[in-house]
Amino acid sequence: MDSTHLDKWHSGRWDLECVDIESETHDVKTFHFRVRPGVDGDAPLCLHRPGQFVTLRLRHGEKLVPRSYTISSSPSRPHLMTMTIKRDPRGLVSRYMHDVLKVGDVLPVSGPGGHFDLISTTPRQKIVMLSGGSGITPLMSMLRYIHDTRAKDYEVTFLHSARTPEDIIFRRELELIAERTNTKLGFICQTDAEPGMDEGFLTREVLEKHAPDILNSTVLTCGPAPYMDAVKSILAEIGFDMAHYHQESFGDPAERENPADATPETLTLDRKEEPEHIHHDAEHPAPEPDSDETEITFTVSDLTVPYKPGQTILEVATAAGIAIATNCQMGLCGTCKAHCLSGTVNMDDTEGLEPGEEEAGMVLTCCGRPQGPIQIEL
């Protein structure tokens, strides 16, 4: 599968205009967005890797309330981006999306991010996709991409678990894909299973029935933590090589801390401040354009590494074998920050820095892009 074009849409901050909202089930909606043009007037295509996510940027007063949601659409249809979101009665942002957001609204996001995707996981020819509830979204993006690009080298078994048949997200589309391709499709419903469906929960017997060659497959799974724990337990029981197991989880929504007194109606959009216009004259000329390639000096590692404009410090360091602790890769958590000793670094976001750290030379390597040669304490 030729996926080189999928790296052309770099991670950053984007404004998405909602152009349509569709109901999938009684508590799940799909939100369709168009990327708004930047200052140059061009609207970039959504060339994320299938399975990646974006982080919605909302605020309650001065407090950022970020939430990550998978892009359920495929980059094979790059003019629109979709997110499919379940309304959690206790969820602050999911209720905002369902109850407040409307067509025409503009939503700021960071991304795309994540390594649970069809490209990074380098799957075998046989792929078993296991999803529970709204965990279907990254796997649906992958399956749509395989189907749209007619990637016939892959043999996919798609097994989805839901409470009831009415709770199956994307049911009709999945059935159509299965009818037109060699995708093997199975549904497991906790109750009220229809003929042809399995009733109850995912078990070893059910898994081996649908995927008899699972030991020679790549397993991709997403769902609630208990669901993924059950999957791993079954795979351990059958002796599956976990080097070919990949999962995605955004944690338990019940454990997320929301700002005090926040409601969906009190949330506002996190607007990115536009940089002030800088006047250049004979005394203060404009800087020379960046060359095609320049260097980062990692002072602790005693290593100087060339990079190309647009690359992040984290990308350059990782390729050079320099380990940097990282978590969100969105500039939000601050895990990857480091001290820039000289040079200029533009950051897509600074939320992960404490007050005063940016002035002291700290940068977020995950979203920091050098502007010319720099020295960094790594």
XYZ file of C-alpha atoms in Angstrom:
378
model
C 0.000 0.000 0.000
C 1.482 3.363 -1.035
C 0.999 5.633 1.963
C 3.690 8.251 1.401
C 1.109 10.977 0.700
C -0.418 10.531 4.165
C 2.489 12.370 5.826
C 1.809 15.596 3.932
C -0.700 16.887 6.490
C 1.464 17.733 9.478
C 0.225 17.930 13.042
C -0.763 21.430 14.068
C -3.766 23.573 14.928
C -6.717 23.720 12.578
C -10.132 25.327 12.392
C -12.874 22.931 11.302
C -16.208 24.197 9.994
C -19.127 21.884 10.712
C -21.023 21.245 7.474
C -23.335 18.378 8.462
C -24.470 16.331 11.476
C -25.936 12.837 11.142
C -27.438 10.493 13.735
C -25.931 6.998 13.754
C -27.811 5.562 16.765
C -29.944 7.025 19.550
C -26.842 8.373 21.325
C -24.188 8.556 18.581
C -23.759 11.278 15.952
C -21.301 11.799 13.127
C -20.044 15.355 12.671
C -18.741 16.323 9.233
C -16.143 19.091 9.005
C -14.305 21.020 6.327
C -10.845 22.386 7.131
C -11.001 26.150 6.883
C -8.377 27.924 4.766
C -5.298 29.345 6.468
C -3.901 32.843 6.047
C -2.583 31.859 2.613
C -6.112 31.078 1.478
C -5.483 27.380 0.911
C -7.552 24.704 2.651
C -5.320 21.673 3.289
C -6.547 18.199 2.487
C -7.179 15.878 5.454
C -4.327 13.464 4.838
C -4.209 11.863 8.277
C -3.212 8.229 8.723
C -6.294 5.985 9.078
C -6.941 5.526 12.798
C -5.428 8.794 14.059
C -7.223 11.286 16.288
C -7.559 15.034 16.768
C -7.953 16.939 20.018
C -10.835 19.352 20.385
C -9.846 22.630 22.007
C -12.549 24.066 24.238
C -12.274 26.294 27.297
C -14.132 26.965 30.505
C -12.945 30.437 31.401
C -9.137 30.263 31.433
C -9.085 26.474 31.738
C -8.416 24.435 28.602
C -10.745 21.428 28.296
C -9.146 19.231 25.601
C -10.773 15.990 24.435
C -9.413 13.599 21.838
C -11.661 11.901 19.276
C -10.762 9.575 16.448
C -11.169 10.731 12.871
C -13.720 8.211 11.607
C -13.396 9.244 7.966
C -10.746 7.961 5.599
C -7.970 10.095 4.058
C -9.018 8.568 0.746
C -11.829 11.172 0.909
C -9.664 14.116 1.981
C -12.014 17.058 1.498
C -14.008 16.294 4.639
C -13.097 15.098 8.114
C -15.626 13.309 10.294
C -15.789 12.499 13.979
C -18.316 10.003 15.322
C -19.072 10.717 18.973
C -21.214 9.010 21.589
C -23.112 11.264 23.978
C -22.048 10.450 27.529
C -24.669 11.763 30.013
C -21.757 12.682 32.315
C -19.446 13.842 29.541
C -18.811 17.561 29.271
C -17.433 17.765 25.737
C -19.528 14.962 24.214
C -22.657 16.748 25.452
C -21.316 19.981 23.971
C -20.950 18.268 20.623
C -24.436 16.748 20.747
C -26.356 19.560 22.416
C -24.580 22.792 21.478
C -22.549 22.438 18.269
C -24.493 23.165 15.093
C -23.868 23.311 11.361
C -21.827 26.391 10.534
C -19.912 26.456 13.812
C -16.108 26.511 13.660
C -14.271 24.148 16.009
C -10.547 24.529 16.805
C -8.561 21.291 17.023
C -4.981 20.056 17.370
C -3.715 17.119 15.407
C -3.727 14.679 13.837
C -1.860 12.465 16.288
C -1.438 8.939 17.533
C 0.313 5.802 16.305
C -2.652 3.431 16.342
C -3.129 3.621 12.617
C -3.051 1.390 9.587
C 0.375 2.608 8.498
C 2.352 2.708 11.768
C 1.206 -0.770 12.839
C 2.516 -2.379 9.603
C -0.117 -5.141 9.653
C 0.193 -8.632 8.254
C -1.886 -9.729 5.271
C -4.610 -11.024 7.598
C -6.080 -8.397 9.931
C -8.565 -8.996 12.740
C -10.311 -5.803 13.837
C -12.021 -6.063 17.218
C -14.112 -3.166 18.494
C -16.447 -2.510 21.376
C -19.046 0.276 21.380
C -17.735 3.632 20.159
C -14.266 2.067 19.885
C -15.332 1.188 16.362
C -14.295 4.618 15.022
C -10.533 4.169 14.360
C -11.125 0.720 12.896
C -13.852 2.112 10.657
C -11.409 4.702 9.329
C -8.962 1.898 8.547
C -11.580 -0.304 6.906
C -12.884 2.592 4.808
C -9.343 3.299 3.625
C -8.733 -0.345 2.691
C -12.045 -0.448 0.838
C -11.657 2.915 -0.948
C -8.112 2.184 -2.101
C -8.993 -1.392 -3.070
C -6.092 -2.705 -0.977
C -6.870 -6.308 -1.862
C -3.690 -7.635 -0.286
C -5.439 -7.428 3.076
C -7.927 -9.990 4.364
C -9.995 -8.359 7.079
C -12.161 -9.910 9.775
C -14.226 -7.200 11.468
C -15.866 -8.246 14.735
C -17.889 -5.626 16.633
C -19.498 -5.856 20.083
C -22.509 -3.742 21.100
C -25.238 -3.743 23.722
C -28.068 -4.419 21.242
C -28.478 -4.418 17.439
C -29.849 -0.857 17.705
C -26.517 0.216 19.222
C -24.387 -1.004 16.306
C -22.639 2.019 14.800
C -22.133 2.029 10.998
C -24.092 -1.223 10.706
C -25.463 -0.739 7.192
C -22.144 0.535 5.795
C -20.297 -2.414 7.315
C -22.784 -4.817 5.771
C -22.376 -3.182 2.358
C -18.569 -3.362 2.555
C -18.769 -7.019 3.561
C -21.092 -7.762 0.636
C -18.734 -6.154 -1.884
C -15.349 -7.317 -0.556
C -13.747 -10.295 1.115
C -14.251 -8.658 4.537
C -15.651 -11.099 7.082
C -18.145 -9.368 9.365
C -19.521 -10.416 12.718
C -21.665 -8.742 15.391
C -21.853 -9.676 19.069
C -24.765 -8.218 21.001
C -25.086 -8.428 24.747
C -28.855 -8.823 24.435
C -31.503 -9.170 21.713
C -29.090 -10.590 19.145
C -30.660 -11.096 15.727
C -30.289 -14.283 13.668
C -26.695 -14.591 12.462
C -25.358 -12.573 15.405
C -23.639 -13.897 18.516
C -25.288 -13.107 21.842
C -23.440 -12.247 25.035
C -19.798 -11.198 25.115
C -16.653 -11.887 23.113
C -15.252 -15.295 24.046
C -12.450 -17.500 22.802
C -14.980 -19.721 21.032
C -16.620 -16.778 19.254
C -13.266 -15.289 18.262
C -11.901 -18.560 16.864
C -15.153 -19.173 15.005
C -14.887 -15.857 13.149
C -11.079 -15.769 12.875
C -9.764 -19.350 12.753
C -6.381 -18.146 11.444
C -5.933 -15.495 14.129
C -2.470 -16.743 15.135
C -1.221 -15.623 11.707
C -3.027 -12.278 11.850
C -2.484 -8.759 13.127
C -5.031 -7.846 15.791
C -6.202 -4.236 16.021
C -8.610 -3.412 18.835
C -10.304 -0.430 20.425
C -13.022 -0.195 23.059
C -13.632 0.259 26.781
C -10.811 -0.890 29.062
C -12.680 -4.027 30.294
C -13.302 -5.042 26.678
C -9.634 -4.723 25.727
C -8.582 -6.542 28.895
C -10.876 -9.399 27.860
C -9.367 -9.438 24.357
C -5.828 -9.622 25.735
C -6.838 -12.399 28.118
C -8.281 -14.456 25.253
C -5.198 -13.872 23.099
C -2.900 -14.934 25.931
C -4.966 -18.094 26.361
C -4.525 -19.097 22.723
C -0.821 -18.220 22.620
C -1.067 -15.198 20.320
C 2.188 -13.323 19.611
C 1.466 -9.914 21.169
C 4.065 -8.287 18.919
C 1.235 -8.307 16.379
C -1.341 -6.817 18.770
C -2.162 -3.094 18.747
C -4.787 -1.191 20.697
C -6.088 2.328 21.210
C -7.668 3.781 24.320
C -8.429 7.297 25.467
C -9.090 6.173 29.037
C -12.212 6.017 31.148
C -14.435 9.093 30.610
C -15.569 8.794 34.250
C -11.988 9.526 35.377
C -11.695 12.799 33.473
C -11.679 15.878 35.640
C -13.876 18.712 34.459
C -13.565 22.298 35.680
C -15.858 23.124 38.583
C -19.285 24.408 37.522
C -18.554 23.722 33.844
C -21.476 22.804 31.607
C -21.666 22.328 27.842
C -23.202 25.800 27.608
C -20.292 27.457 29.465
C -17.653 26.086 27.095
C -16.069 28.447 24.605
C -13.787 27.912 21.636
C -10.024 28.136 22.121
C -9.062 30.766 19.589
C -5.446 30.866 18.491
C -4.004 34.353 18.758
C -2.726 35.672 15.470
C 0.886 36.863 15.596
C 1.361 40.623 15.529
C 2.368 42.058 12.195
C 6.102 42.808 12.115
C 7.210 45.708 9.960
C 10.459 45.161 8.067
C 12.473 48.075 6.705
C 16.070 48.844 5.788
C 17.078 48.927 9.441
C 15.125 45.754 10.297
C 15.168 43.620 7.147
C 13.085 40.482 6.778
C 14.978 37.282 7.585
C 16.330 35.203 4.761
C 14.171 32.221 3.805
C 15.083 28.932 5.428
C 17.281 26.654 3.406
C 16.016 23.234 2.384
C 17.947 21.627 5.221
C 19.652 22.818 8.400
C 20.815 21.339 11.721
C 19.870 20.663 15.347
C 22.660 20.226 17.866
C 21.683 17.944 20.748
C 24.176 19.062 23.382
C 23.760 16.242 25.925
C 23.989 13.556 23.235
C 26.865 15.428 21.543
C 25.158 14.958 18.199
C 24.377 17.333 15.342
C 21.590 16.208 13.044
C 20.262 17.755 9.823
C 16.527 18.356 9.481
C 14.137 19.668 6.889
C 11.787 22.627 7.445
C 8.500 21.574 9.005
C 9.919 18.704 11.051
C 9.459 18.740 14.815
C 12.342 18.364 17.242
C 10.769 15.117 18.443
C 10.703 13.694 14.911
C 14.340 14.578 14.308
C 15.471 13.256 17.704
C 13.574 9.982 17.330
C 15.061 9.359 13.879
C 18.524 10.005 15.357
C 17.978 7.491 18.171
C 17.561 10.107 20.922
C 14.776 9.120 23.311
C 12.435 11.862 24.474
C 9.647 11.123 26.945
C 6.352 11.966 25.299
C 2.672 11.407 25.878
C 0.008 13.449 24.105
C 2.205 14.634 21.196
C -0.126 17.625 20.919
C 1.701 20.212 23.011
C -0.813 19.822 25.827
C 0.800 17.638 28.502
C 4.326 19.080 28.749
C 6.006 15.673 29.023
C 8.399 16.303 26.134
C 9.622 19.808 27.004
C 13.331 20.604 26.796
C 15.640 23.614 27.093
C 16.542 25.362 23.845
C 19.965 26.940 24.350
C 20.104 28.909 21.110
C 18.091 29.491 17.970
C 14.399 29.922 17.295
C 11.650 27.315 17.640
C 8.051 27.874 16.559
C 5.560 25.817 18.562
C 2.132 24.817 17.303
C 0.940 25.053 20.898
C 2.324 26.175 24.264
C -0.380 24.831 26.580
C 2.027 22.254 28.056
C 4.422 24.921 29.340
C 4.167 26.446 32.795
C 4.089 30.265 33.158
C 7.538 31.688 32.514
C 8.976 28.542 30.929
C 8.738 29.779 27.351
C 10.600 32.970 28.312
C 13.235 30.784 29.985
C 13.849 28.908 26.722
C 11.769 25.792 27.308
C 10.158 24.309 24.209
C 7.726 21.467 23.528
C 9.611 19.107 21.261
C 6.491 17.329 19.985
C 5.172 20.460 18.296
C 8.301 22.622 18.207
C 9.619 23.271 14.718
C 13.125 24.790 14.457
C 13.578 27.924 12.373
C 17.214 27.630 11.348
C 20.022 26.042 13.381
C 19.293 25.441 17.073
C 20.992 23.942 20.111
C 18.851 21.959 22.511
C 19.710 20.337 25.838
C 18.956 16.701 24.947
